[in-house]
Structure formats: C-alpha cells, structure tokens
mmCIF file of C-alpha atoms and ligand atoms in Angstrom:
data_model
loop_
_atom_site.group_PDB
_atom_site.id
_atom_site.type_symbol
_atom_site.label_atom_id
_atom_site.label_comp_id
_atom_site.label_asym_id
_atom_site.label_seq_id
_atom_site.Cartn_x
_atom_site.Cartn_y
_atom_site.Cartn_z
ATOM 1 C CA MET A 1 -15.376 5.002 1.763
ATOM 2 C CA THR A 2 -13.221 2.378 2.489
ATOM 3 C CA GLU A 3 -13.477 -1.789 2.352
ATOM 4 C CA ALA A 4 -12.159 -3.441 5.279
ATOM 5 C CA THR A 5 -11.480 -7.305 5.552
ATOM 6 C CA PRO A 6 -11.480 -9.113 8.843
ATOM 7 C CA GLN A 7 -7.476 -8.317 8.868
ATOM 8 C CA HIS A 8 -8.770 -4.859 8.436
ATOM 9 C CA ILE A 9 -6.786 -3.589 5.607
ATOM 10 C CA ALA A 10 -8.377 -0.432 4.612
ATOM 11 C CA ILE A 11 -8.578 0.430 0.707
ATOM 12 C CA PRO A 12 -10.039 3.708 -0.344
ATOM 13 C CA ALA A 13 -13.301 2.383 -2.791
ATOM 14 C CA GLY A 14 -11.767 4.202 -5.587
ATOM 15 C CA ILE A 15 -8.269 2.282 -5.551
ATOM 16 C CA LEU A 16 -10.233 -1.297 -4.846
ATOM 17 C CA GLU A 17 -12.181 -0.495 -7.668
ATOM 18 C CA ARG A 18 -9.401 0.336 -9.995
ATOM 19 C CA LEU A 19 -7.812 -2.927 -8.653
ATOM 20 C CA ARG A 20 -10.547 -5.164 -9.152
ATOM 21 C CA SER A 21 -11.258 -4.025 -12.852
ATOM 22 C CA ALA A 22 -7.639 -3.753 -13.662
ATOM 23 C CA LYS A 23 -6.903 -6.170 -17.035
ATOM 24 C CA SER A 24 -3.185 -5.951 -16.735
ATOM 25 C CA VAL A 25 -1.083 -6.200 -14.014
ATOM 26 C CA ALA A 26 3.025 -6.304 -13.358
ATOM 27 C CA VAL A 27 4.424 -7.334 -9.726
ATOM 28 C CA LEU A 28 7.903 -6.642 -8.706
ATOM 29 C CA THR A 29 9.038 -8.605 -5.883
ATOM 30 C CA GLY A 30 12.076 -9.086 -3.848
ATOM 31 C CA ALA A 31 13.901 -10.738 -1.167
ATOM 32 C CA GLY A 32 11.011 -9.382 1.544
ATOM 33 C CA VAL A 33 8.532 -11.974 -0.350
ATOM 34 C CA SER A 34 10.526 -14.862 0.763
ATOM 35 C CA ALA A 35 11.252 -13.771 4.290
ATOM 36 C CA GLU A 36 8.332 -15.696 5.670
ATOM 37 C CA SER A 37 9.644 -18.933 4.074
ATOM 38 C CA GLY A 38 13.120 -18.380 6.183
ATOM 39 C CA ILE A 39 15.111 -16.679 3.267
ATOM 40 C CA PRO A 40 17.212 -14.287 5.068
ATOM 41 C CA THR A 41 16.876 -10.477 3.070
ATOM 42 C CA PHE A 42 20.002 -8.346 2.279
ATOM 43 C CA ARG A 43 19.819 -5.170 3.606
ATOM 44 C CA ASP A 44 17.461 -5.628 6.655
ATOM 45 C CA LYS A 45 19.052 -5.148 10.256
ATOM 46 C CA ASP A 46 19.673 -9.002 10.221
ATOM 47 C CA GLY A 47 20.146 -9.007 6.443
ATOM 48 C CA LEU A 48 22.732 -11.084 4.733
ATOM 49 C CA TRP A 49 24.806 -7.519 4.119
ATOM 50 C CA ALA A 50 25.147 -7.415 8.034
ATOM 51 C CA ASN A 51 27.526 -10.612 7.616
ATOM 52 C CA PHE A 52 28.915 -10.801 4.229
ATOM 53 C CA ASP A 53 30.126 -7.753 2.220
ATOM 54 C CA PRO A 54 28.602 -7.377 -1.096
ATOM 55 C CA GLN A 55 31.931 -6.645 -2.738
ATOM 56 C CA LYS A 56 33.126 -10.266 -1.772
ATOM 57 C CA TYR A 57 30.297 -12.270 -2.272
ATOM 58 C CA ALA A 58 27.896 -10.665 -5.361
ATOM 59 C CA SER A 59 30.178 -9.071 -7.581
ATOM 60 C CA VAL A 60 32.046 -9.530 -10.537
ATOM 61 C CA GLU A 61 35.391 -8.361 -8.906
ATOM 62 C CA GLY A 62 34.582 -10.975 -5.737
ATOM 63 C CA TRP A 63 34.444 -13.959 -8.392
ATOM 64 C CA ALA A 64 37.883 -12.651 -9.790
ATOM 65 C CA ALA A 65 39.605 -12.446 -6.557
ATOM 66 C CA ASN A 66 37.932 -15.408 -4.683
ATOM 67 C CA PRO A 67 35.859 -17.860 -7.076
ATOM 68 C CA GLN A 68 35.863 -20.644 -4.277
ATOM 69 C CA LEU A 69 34.628 -18.472 -1.326
ATOM 70 C CA MET A 70 31.591 -17.254 -3.451
ATOM 71 C CA TRP A 71 30.770 -21.070 -4.790
ATOM 72 C CA GLY A 72 31.032 -22.011 -0.956
ATOM 73 C CA TRP A 73 28.513 -19.229 0.098
ATOM 74 C CA TYR A 74 26.088 -19.935 -2.956
ATOM 75 C CA GLY A 75 26.256 -23.742 -1.922
ATOM 76 C CA VAL A 76 25.199 -22.925 1.393
ATOM 77 C CA ARG A 77 22.416 -20.378 0.410
ATOM 78 C CA ARG A 78 21.435 -23.134 -2.349
ATOM 79 C CA ASP A 79 20.848 -25.673 0.630
ATOM 80 C CA ALA A 80 18.727 -23.543 2.518
ATOM 81 C CA MET A 81 16.604 -22.354 -0.527
ATOM 82 C CA ARG A 82 16.382 -26.002 -1.505
ATOM 83 C CA GLN A 83 14.508 -26.465 1.842
ATOM 84 C CA ALA A 84 12.384 -23.794 1.733
ATOM 85 C CA ARG A 85 8.428 -23.642 0.624
ATOM 86 C CA PRO A 86 6.422 -20.866 -0.855
ATOM 87 C CA ASN A 87 4.543 -18.958 1.824
ATOM 88 C CA PRO A 88 1.054 -17.342 1.850
ATOM 89 C CA ALA A 89 2.434 -14.371 -0.356
ATOM 90 C CA HIS A 90 3.728 -16.627 -3.414
ATOM 91 C CA ILE A 91 0.244 -18.647 -2.816
ATOM 92 C CA ALA A 92 -1.517 -15.373 -3.083
ATOM 93 C CA LEU A 93 0.205 -14.072 -6.207
ATOM 94 C CA CYS A 94 -0.701 -17.090 -8.188
ATOM 95 C CA ARG A 95 -4.326 -16.433 -7.143
ATOM 96 C CA LEU A 96 -3.704 -12.543 -8.735
ATOM 97 C CA GLU A 97 -2.448 -14.613 -12.008
ATOM 98 C CA ASP A 98 -5.481 -16.566 -12.472
ATOM 99 C CA TYR A 99 -7.836 -13.352 -11.427
ATOM 100 C CA TYR A 100 -5.955 -10.909 -14.265
ATOM 101 C CA PRO A 101 -6.137 -11.662 -18.125
ATOM 102 C CA ASP A 102 -2.650 -10.448 -18.615
ATOM 103 C CA PHE A 103 -0.130 -10.786 -15.297
ATOM 104 C CA THR A 104 3.634 -10.707 -14.857
ATOM 105 C CA LEU A 105 5.448 -11.347 -12.486
ATOM 106 C CA VAL A 106 9.017 -10.240 -12.194
ATOM 107 C CA THR A 107 11.145 -11.121 -9.190
ATOM 108 C CA GLN A 108 14.666 -9.825 -8.052
ATOM 109 C CA ASN A 109 14.590 -13.332 -6.189
ATOM 110 C CA ILE A 110 16.758 -16.433 -7.228
ATOM 111 C CA ASP A 111 15.302 -18.916 -5.001
ATOM 112 C CA ASN A 112 12.934 -20.865 -7.180
ATOM 113 C CA LEU A 113 9.813 -20.103 -4.534
ATOM 114 C CA HIS A 114 7.477 -18.456 -6.958
ATOM 115 C CA ARG A 115 7.295 -21.222 -10.019
ATOM 116 C CA LEU A 116 7.537 -23.801 -6.872
ATOM 117 C CA ALA A 117 4.206 -21.843 -5.797
ATOM 118 C CA GLY A 118 2.425 -22.473 -8.862
ATOM 119 C CA SER A 119 3.533 -19.074 -10.804
ATOM 120 C CA THR A 120 4.230 -19.510 -14.668
ATOM 121 C CA ASP A 121 6.087 -17.577 -16.663
ATOM 122 C CA VAL A 122 8.162 -15.877 -13.796
ATOM 123 C CA LEU A 123 10.762 -13.210 -15.284
ATOM 124 C CA GLU A 124 13.760 -13.894 -12.801
ATOM 125 C CA LEU A 125 15.935 -10.631 -13.263
ATOM 126 C CA HIS A 126 18.228 -11.822 -11.340
ATOM 127 C CA GLY A 127 18.721 -15.491 -12.373
ATOM 128 C CA ASN A 128 17.955 -18.532 -10.775
ATOM 129 C CA ILE A 129 20.365 -20.120 -7.643
ATOM 130 C CA PHE A 130 19.455 -23.699 -8.879
ATOM 131 C CA HIS A 131 20.487 -22.665 -12.567
ATOM 132 C CA PHE A 132 24.600 -22.695 -13.858
ATOM 133 C CA ARG A 133 26.364 -21.578 -16.387
ATOM 134 C CA CYS A 134 30.148 -21.748 -17.954
ATOM 135 C CA SER A 135 32.068 -18.690 -16.452
ATOM 136 C CA GLU A 136 33.739 -17.994 -19.976
ATOM 137 C CA GLU A 137 31.333 -19.516 -22.140
ATOM 138 C CA HIS A 138 27.955 -18.519 -20.627
ATOM 139 C CA THR A 139 26.486 -21.780 -21.761
ATOM 140 C CA LEU A 140 24.303 -23.490 -19.236
ATOM 141 C CA ILE A 141 25.366 -26.392 -17.837
ATOM 142 C CA GLU A 142 23.262 -29.188 -16.599
ATOM 143 C CA ASP A 143 25.692 -31.487 -14.961
ATOM 144 C CA ALA A 144 29.255 -31.474 -14.275
ATOM 145 C CA PRO A 145 31.935 -33.376 -11.712
ATOM 146 C CA GLY A 146 31.365 -31.830 -8.478
ATOM 147 C CA LEU A 147 28.322 -29.908 -9.011
ATOM 148 C CA ASP A 148 26.219 -31.954 -6.516
ATOM 149 C CA ALA A 149 29.164 -32.253 -3.892
ATOM 150 C CA PRO A 150 28.002 -31.382 -0.609
ATOM 151 C CA VAL A 151 29.340 -27.943 0.914
ATOM 152 C CA ASP A 152 30.956 -27.684 4.056
ATOM 153 C CA ALA A 153 28.566 -25.221 5.902
ATOM 154 C CA GLU A 154 30.768 -24.470 8.886
ATOM 155 C CA ALA A 155 34.097 -24.025 6.920
ATOM 156 C CA VAL A 156 32.070 -21.533 4.688
ATOM 157 C CA ALA A 157 31.116 -19.592 7.805
ATOM 158 C CA ARG A 158 34.689 -19.628 8.787
ATOM 159 C CA GLY A 159 35.480 -17.828 5.628
ATOM 160 C CA GLU A 160 36.604 -20.976 3.724
ATOM 161 C CA GLY A 161 36.229 -21.710 0.073
ATOM 162 C CA GLN A 162 35.258 -24.550 -1.481
ATOM 163 C CA GLU A 163 36.356 -26.159 -5.120
ATOM 164 C CA VAL A 164 34.519 -24.843 -8.151
ATOM 165 C CA PRO A 165 33.415 -27.735 -10.763
ATOM 166 C CA ARG A 166 34.645 -27.263 -14.026
ATOM 167 C CA CYS A 167 32.980 -26.783 -17.283
ATOM 168 C CA PRO A 168 32.915 -30.224 -18.918
ATOM 169 C CA THR A 169 33.144 -28.669 -22.438
ATOM 170 C CA CYS A 170 35.843 -26.099 -21.785
ATOM 171 C CA GLY A 171 37.346 -26.616 -18.154
ATOM 172 C CA ALA A 172 36.507 -22.810 -17.118
ATOM 173 C CA LEU A 173 34.925 -22.422 -13.692
ATOM 174 C CA VAL A 174 31.104 -23.156 -13.271
ATOM 175 C CA ARG A 175 29.214 -20.485 -11.877
ATOM 176 C CA PRO A 176 25.795 -20.111 -10.250
ATOM 177 C CA ASP A 177 23.470 -18.259 -12.978
ATOM 178 C CA VAL A 178 22.565 -15.342 -11.030
ATOM 179 C CA VAL A 179 23.453 -11.607 -11.633
ATOM 180 C CA TRP A 180 25.993 -10.158 -9.828
ATOM 181 C CA PHE A 181 26.981 -6.289 -8.850
ATOM 182 C CA GLY A 182 28.570 -4.803 -12.095
ATOM 183 C CA GLU A 183 26.887 -7.320 -14.236
ATOM 184 C CA SER A 184 23.860 -6.862 -16.582
ATOM 185 C CA VAL A 185 20.489 -8.072 -16.395
ATOM 186 C CA GLU A 186 19.784 -10.274 -19.335
ATOM 187 C CA ALA A 187 18.412 -8.043 -21.886
ATOM 188 C CA ALA A 188 15.432 -10.252 -23.158
ATOM 189 C CA ILE A 189 14.334 -10.707 -19.646
ATOM 190 C CA TYR A 190 14.555 -6.980 -18.846
ATOM 191 C CA THR A 191 12.858 -6.041 -22.265
ATOM 192 C CA ARG A 192 9.959 -8.526 -21.386
ATOM 193 C CA ALA A 193 9.527 -6.756 -17.878
ATOM 194 C CA SER A 194 9.667 -3.410 -19.227
ATOM 195 C CA ALA A 195 6.924 -3.827 -22.057
ATOM 196 C CA ALA A 196 4.644 -5.690 -19.139
ATOM 197 C CA THR A 197 5.772 -2.490 -17.065
ATOM 198 C CA LYS A 198 4.459 0.014 -19.746
ATOM 199 C CA ARG A 199 1.321 -1.497 -20.327
ATOM 200 C CA CYS A 200 -0.032 -2.482 -17.085
ATOM 201 C CA ASP A 201 -2.702 -0.623 -15.213
ATOM 202 C CA VAL A 202 -1.662 -1.762 -12.118
ATOM 203 C CA PHE A 203 1.857 -2.246 -10.856
ATOM 204 C CA PHE A 204 2.792 -4.109 -7.189
ATOM 205 C CA ILE A 205 5.994 -3.704 -5.779
ATOM 206 C CA ILE A 206 6.449 -5.776 -2.978
ATOM 207 C CA GLY A 207 9.028 -6.878 -0.217
ATOM 208 C CA THR A 208 12.027 -4.696 -2.170
ATOM 209 C CA SER A 209 14.088 -1.795 -0.903
ATOM 210 C CA SER A 210 13.858 -0.701 -4.243
ATOM 211 C CA ILE A 211 17.244 0.421 -4.516
ATOM 212 C CA VAL A 212 18.940 -1.811 -7.007
ATOM 213 C CA GLN A 213 19.202 -1.037 -10.545
ATOM 214 C CA PRO A 214 17.936 -1.471 -12.947
ATOM 215 C CA ALA A 215 15.079 -3.211 -11.013
ATOM 216 C CA ALA A 216 14.076 -0.361 -9.182
ATOM 217 C CA LEU A 217 13.246 1.576 -12.450
ATOM 218 C CA LEU A 218 10.170 -0.249 -13.072
ATOM 219 C CA PRO A 219 7.832 1.629 -10.698
ATOM 220 C CA TYR A 220 8.972 4.711 -12.245
ATOM 221 C CA LEU A 221 8.349 3.483 -15.878
ATOM 222 C CA ALA A 222 5.168 2.327 -14.369
ATOM 223 C CA GLN A 223 4.093 5.283 -13.104
ATOM 224 C CA ARG A 224 4.892 7.252 -16.332
ATOM 225 C CA HIS A 225 2.527 4.986 -18.053
ATOM 226 C CA HIS A 226 -0.417 5.721 -15.551
ATOM 227 C CA ALA A 227 -0.178 2.861 -13.701
ATOM 228 C CA LEU A 228 -1.911 2.590 -10.092
ATOM 229 C CA LEU A 229 1.569 1.780 -7.829
ATOM 230 C CA VAL A 230 0.790 -0.323 -4.815
ATOM 231 C CA GLU A 231 3.473 -0.904 -2.618
ATOM 232 C CA ILE A 232 3.468 -4.021 0.265
ATOM 233 C CA ASN A 233 6.448 -3.791 2.558
ATOM 234 C CA PRO A 234 6.621 -3.427 6.758
ATOM 235 C CA GLU A 235 8.786 -0.380 5.944
ATOM 236 C CA PRO A 236 9.076 2.678 4.149
ATOM 237 C CA THR A 237 11.154 2.668 1.156
ATOM 238 C CA PRO A 238 12.421 5.336 -1.615
ATOM 239 C CA LEU A 239 9.513 4.255 -3.511
ATOM 240 C CA SER A 240 7.046 4.934 -0.948
ATOM 241 C CA ALA A 241 6.398 8.471 -1.789
ATOM 242 C CA LEU A 242 5.411 7.349 -5.219
ATOM 243 C CA ALA A 243 2.884 4.875 -4.470
ATOM 244 C CA ASP A 244 -0.783 5.100 -4.688
ATOM 245 C CA LEU A 245 -1.464 2.836 -1.838
ATOM 246 C CA ALA A 246 1.125 1.766 0.997
ATOM 247 C CA LEU A 247 0.299 -1.357 2.902
ATOM 248 C CA ARG A 248 2.459 -1.620 5.913
ATOM 249 C CA GLY A 249 2.975 -5.164 7.034
ATOM 250 C CA PRO A 250 4.295 -8.364 5.966
ATOM 251 C CA ALA A 251 3.595 -9.526 2.736
ATOM 252 C CA GLY A 252 2.269 -12.904 3.552
ATOM 253 C CA ALA A 253 -0.182 -11.727 6.078
ATOM 254 C CA ILE A 254 -1.213 -8.149 3.692
ATOM 255 C CA LEU A 255 -1.736 -10.391 0.388
ATOM 256 C CA PRO A 256 -3.905 -12.961 0.828
ATOM 257 C CA PRO A 257 -6.782 -10.645 2.421
ATOM 258 C CA LEU A 258 -6.104 -8.303 -0.193
ATOM 259 C CA VAL A 259 -6.575 -10.913 -3.060
ATOM 260 C CA ASP A 260 -9.787 -12.169 -1.193
ATOM 261 C CA LEU A 261 -10.715 -8.120 -1.582
ATOM 262 C CA ILE A 262 -9.994 -7.680 -5.259
ATOM 263 C CA THR A 263 -11.512 -11.137 -6.312
ATOM 264 C CA ALA A 264 -14.774 -10.978 -4.587
ATOM 265 C CA THR A 265 -17.666 -9.968 -6.251
ATOM 266 C CA PRO A 266 -18.887 -7.166 -4.669
ATOM 267 C CA THR A 267 -22.197 -7.413 -2.611
ATOM 268 C CA PRO A 268 -24.977 -5.258 -4.583
ATOM 269 C CA SER A 269 -26.546 -2.343 -2.732
ATOM 270 C CA PRO A 270 -30.190 -3.262 -1.585
ATOM 271 C CA THR A 271 -32.483 -1.947 -3.848
ATOM 272 C CA LEU A 272 -35.407 0.327 -2.179
ATOM 273 C CA PRO A 273 -38.866 -0.726 -3.182
HETATM 274 C C1 BJW B 1 8.997 -7.390 3.639
HETATM 275 C C2 BJW B 1 9.217 -8.204 4.588
HETATM 276 C C3 BJW B 1 8.217 -9.034 4.350
HETATM 277 C C4 BJW B 1 11.127 -7.628 4.913
HETATM 278 N N1 BJW B 1 7.069 -8.869 3.653
HETATM 279 N N2 BJW B 1 8.566 -7.294 2.679
HETATM 280 C C5 BJW B 1 22.667 3.316 -11.169
HETATM 281 C C6 BJW B 1 22.712 4.057 -10.068
HETATM 282 C C7 BJW B 1 23.151 3.422 -8.946
HETATM 283 C C8 BJW B 1 24.093 2.449 -9.152
HETATM 284 C C9 BJW B 1 23.640 1.714 -10.154
HETATM 285 C C10 BJW B 1 23.369 1.897 -11.183
HETATM 286 N N3 BJW B 1 22.850 1.025 -12.026
HETATM 287 C C11 BJW B 1 23.614 0.282 -11.669
HETATM 288 C C12 BJW B 1 24.294 0.357 -10.568
HETATM 289 C C13 BJW B 1 24.800 -0.455 -9.855
HETATM 290 C C14 BJW B 1 24.182 -1.710 -9.233
HETATM 291 C C15 BJW B 1 23.012 -1.184 -8.295
HETATM 292 O O1 BJW B 1 21.900 -0.873 -8.420
HETATM 293 N N4 BJW B 1 23.727 -0.606 -6.993
HETATM 294 C C16 BJW B 1 22.819 -0.081 -5.848
HETATM 295 C C17 BJW B 1 23.185 -1.077 -4.422
HETATM 296 C C18 BJW B 1 23.193 1.326 -5.778
HETATM 297 N N5 BJW B 1 23.606 -2.339 -10.354
HETATM 298 C C19 BJW B 1 23.869 -3.344 -10.783
HETATM 299 O O2 BJW B 1 25.174 -3.454 -10.770
HETATM 300 C C20 BJW B 1 23.291 -4.160 -11.529
HETATM 301 N N6 BJW B 1 23.572 -4.281 -12.936
HETATM 302 C C21 BJW B 1 23.215 -3.067 -13.764
HETATM 303 O O3 BJW B 1 23.173 -2.363 -13.561
HETATM 304 O O4 BJW B 1 24.149 -3.507 -15.371
HETATM 305 C C22 BJW B 1 24.578 -2.459 -15.638
HETATM 306 C C23 BJW B 1 26.011 -2.513 -15.459
HETATM 307 C C24 BJW B 1 26.736 -3.184 -15.954
HETATM 308 C C25 BJW B 1 27.984 -2.897 -15.706
HETATM 309 C C26 BJW B 1 28.461 -2.148 -14.954
HETATM 310 C C27 BJW B 1 27.770 -1.305 -14.035
HETATM 311 C C28 BJW B 1 26.415 -1.416 -14.153
HETATM 312 C C29 BJW B 1 22.939 -5.672 -11.279
HETATM 313 C C30 BJW B 1 22.497 -5.717 -9.737
HETATM 314 C C31 BJW B 1 22.282 -7.360 -9.304
HETATM 315 C C32 BJW B 1 22.235 -7.515 -7.978
HETATM 316 N N7 BJW B 1 22.599 -8.856 -7.442
HETATM 317 C C33 BJW B 1 22.114 -9.132 -6.169
HETATM 318 C C34 BJW B 1 22.643 -10.727 -5.476
HETATM 319 C C35 BJW B 1 21.614 -11.702 -6.889
HETATM 320 C C36 BJW B 1 22.068 -12.864 -6.175
HETATM 321 C C37 BJW B 1 22.029 -13.345 -5.050
HETATM 322 O O5 BJW B 1 20.826 -13.278 -4.428
HETATM 323 O O6 BJW B 1 22.914 -13.560 -4.230
HETATM 324 O O7 BJW B 1 20.483 -9.030 -5.913
HETATM 325 S S1 BJW B 1 22.108 -7.902 -4.646
HETATM 326 C C38 BJW B 1 20.892 -8.084 -3.999
HETATM 327 O O8 BJW B 1 20.049 -7.126 -4.153
HETATM 328 C C39 BJW B 1 20.009 -9.396 -4.825
HETATM 329 C C40 BJW B 1 18.697 -8.543 -4.582
HETATM 330 O O9 BJW B 1 17.774 -9.161 -5.762
HETATM 331 C C41 BJW B 1 18.919 -7.179 -4.948
HETATM 332 C C42 BJW B 1 17.293 -6.668 -4.311
HETATM 333 O O10 BJW B 1 17.168 -6.883 -2.980
HETATM 334 P P1 BJW B 1 15.836 -6.623 -2.329
HETATM 335 O O11 BJW B 1 15.168 -7.757 -3.004
HETATM 336 O O12 BJW B 1 15.063 -5.494 -2.654
HETATM 337 O O13 BJW B 1 16.048 -7.209 -0.757
HETATM 338 P P2 BJW B 1 16.692 -6.222 0.389
HETATM 339 O O14 BJW B 1 17.101 -6.957 1.420
HETATM 340 O O15 BJW B 1 17.233 -4.742 -0.336
HETATM 341 O O16 BJW B 1 15.033 -5.545 0.980
HETATM 342 C C43 BJW B 1 14.250 -6.359 1.379
HETATM 343 C C44 BJW B 1 12.843 -5.762 1.690
HETATM 344 O O17 BJW B 1 11.885 -6.315 1.990
HETATM 345 C C45 BJW B 1 12.899 -4.343 2.810
HETATM 346 O O18 BJW B 1 12.447 -3.438 2.049
HETATM 347 C C46 BJW B 1 11.792 -5.014 3.753
HETATM 348 O O19 BJW B 1 11.453 -3.973 4.674
HETATM 349 C C47 BJW B 1 11.155 -5.909 3.159
HETATM 350 N N8 BJW B 1 10.813 -6.900 4.101
HETATM 351 N N9 BJW B 1 10.121 -8.442 5.441
HETATM 352 C C48 BJW B 1 7.364 -7.653 2.593
HETATM 353 N N10 BJW B 1 7.763 -10.307 5.318
#
C-alpha cells in the first residue's frame, strides 16, 4: 500500500510510518539543494567543474600557486550567493526541523541559504563563503582593508586574479573560511555530524553526488546504525543502491509535498457499525 500526494510522490506505507514516527532525524545536503536558487552545482554537466579546474580553484595547492585567482573566483561566487534566496527545499527542511524532536542539518554548501531560510544550528562541513580567516593563524577575521572591495567579474572570467586582503594582525593573506581539497573538515563539526548520524532513525541525503569525503561516509555510518536512508536527487548516485527510498526529482519539487505527507495527521479509518 502506498500513500500519494497531488504531486504523486508514492511512499510505501511502512516507510511513511517510519518517517512519521521517527524521533531523531539527520539530513545531509549538497549543491543540488541550492540549484533551484540559481547556484550552480559542481559535477552536473553545466556545473562549476565543467569550466573551472578544482585543483586550480578549490585546493590547497591552488591557493599556494595563485591565491589571487582563487580570491577573485570566490569573490564572484560570493556576490552571486549574496543575491540568491532560499527555495522551497530550504523552507521545507525548516518545517522538518519543527516536526522532529531531534533534528540535525548537515550541509556541504557554503552559501548560507539554510540559515537564511530559518534553519538553526546548521553544521557547515565545508565552511561559509561569507566568513574569512587568516591563512596563517587561522583566526576568524571580521574586517580587513579591501575585504569588501568589489570584484571584477569579467577579469575573473578571463582568468585574471584579484588583490587579496591582508590579515590586520599579522599581514598574512586573508582567505575564505571554506574547506578545500586536501584540507580537513573541522573536527568539532564532523564529530557533531557523526554523532547525529549514529543516533538518527532516518537519514536524508539530498542534492549531493555523494562522492566527496568525508561527507559521503555519513550515509554508510547511518546505515550501520540502522537508520532508514532516503535519497532525493534527480539522478542516481553511488549512494542510491544503499537507500531504502530514492525519490527522483528536484528537491524543491519533492520536499514540500513529502513534508506535507510526513507531518499530516493520518485520516482515521472509518469504523464499521
Ligand atoms: C539536485 C538538483 C536539484 C542537481 N535537487 N538534487 C577518500 C577516498 C578518496 C578521496 C578522498 C578520501 N578522503 C579524502 C579524499 C580527498 C577529497 C575527496 O573526497 N575527493 C573526491 C572527489 C574523490 N576530500 C578532501 O580533500 C576533503 N578533506 C579530507 O578528506 O580531509 C582529510 C585529508 C586531509 C589532508 C589530505 C588528504 C585528506 C575536503 C573536501 C572539500 C571539498 N570542497 C568543495 C569546495 C568547498 C568550497 C566551495 O564550495 O567552493 O566542496 S569541492 C565541492 O564538492 C564542494 C561541495 O561541497 C562538494 C560536494 O559536492 P556536492 O554538493 O555533492 O555537489 P555535486 O555537484 O557533486 O552534486 C550535486 C548533486 O545535486 C548531483 O547529484 C545532482 O544530480 C543533484 N542535483 N539539481 C536535488 N534541483
């Protein structure tokens, strides 16, 4: 038996019951959740990596070789992310936070859109593009000369770098507070993400290709601890075979009716006289 919404999301009754009665839920989101806010993903055919080499633009080696290039590229993306607004998927996740007594949102996104939508206590595995730190001392930096300097998007598109601000304390380069390839995810954040993953009854994997470590380990950890795995993605991923339920489609179309289904009070069966 399945229950369907007007949007025709069919969920087997046993799974729907587990979704409704869960007490502890963890969610892992990726770039796909923000795609409907106009932010490009990385590995889709029109994604960022189609035009920008991740080694040059998002790795420790890239920063060492050409920090100006990376600073400019992040500046352009920051401007775009500043204009972006949460979409129905971000909003639906806030409704799930209200519904479940224990709810943890883990994101690989750096765009701040979950917070802007109203999610509280978001675990940002890969940092936040609106935060900065000293590249030597790793301290957070709130203000530095040139931090707000406008970025020349056309120059960046031509592959030209932009001047990188300096730490007001030590003079080292300022960098975005994000996690690049070859860097470790902040231990305290990953510890909280894995603790939530181990105790959850349901683990949602939404809008991620599930290939970047260590984020991609979390669904396996959830499964080892007997959580129900639900994937939402228009495309299959390496995680799909593991999922108990794979809903194919854009998160902004799937999540709102799914949350309606989960949070609706089931209609009581008619009693026979
Ligand atoms: C929709 C949709 C819609 C579209 N609705 N869905 C073990 C094995 C192999 C490799 C490694 C390993 N351990 C570590 C590594 C190396 C590396 C790694 O994982 N490499 C893999 C690529 C193989 N990992 C690291 O280096 C990590 N650090 C680490 O492990 O530390 C230990 C260490 C220390 C020192 C030396 C070595 C190891 C750090 C990873 C940092 C990743 N950083 C980036 C950039 C962050 C800042 C920025 O945004 O610029 O993070 S890379 C990029 O990928 C970004 C993303 O957060 C991340 C994940 O991408 P995501 O979100 O999944 O996006 P896509 O594009 O891949 O997928 C989008 C999905 O959405 C698709 O499936 C679509 O179908 C779907 N979609 N529209 C729903 N509307």
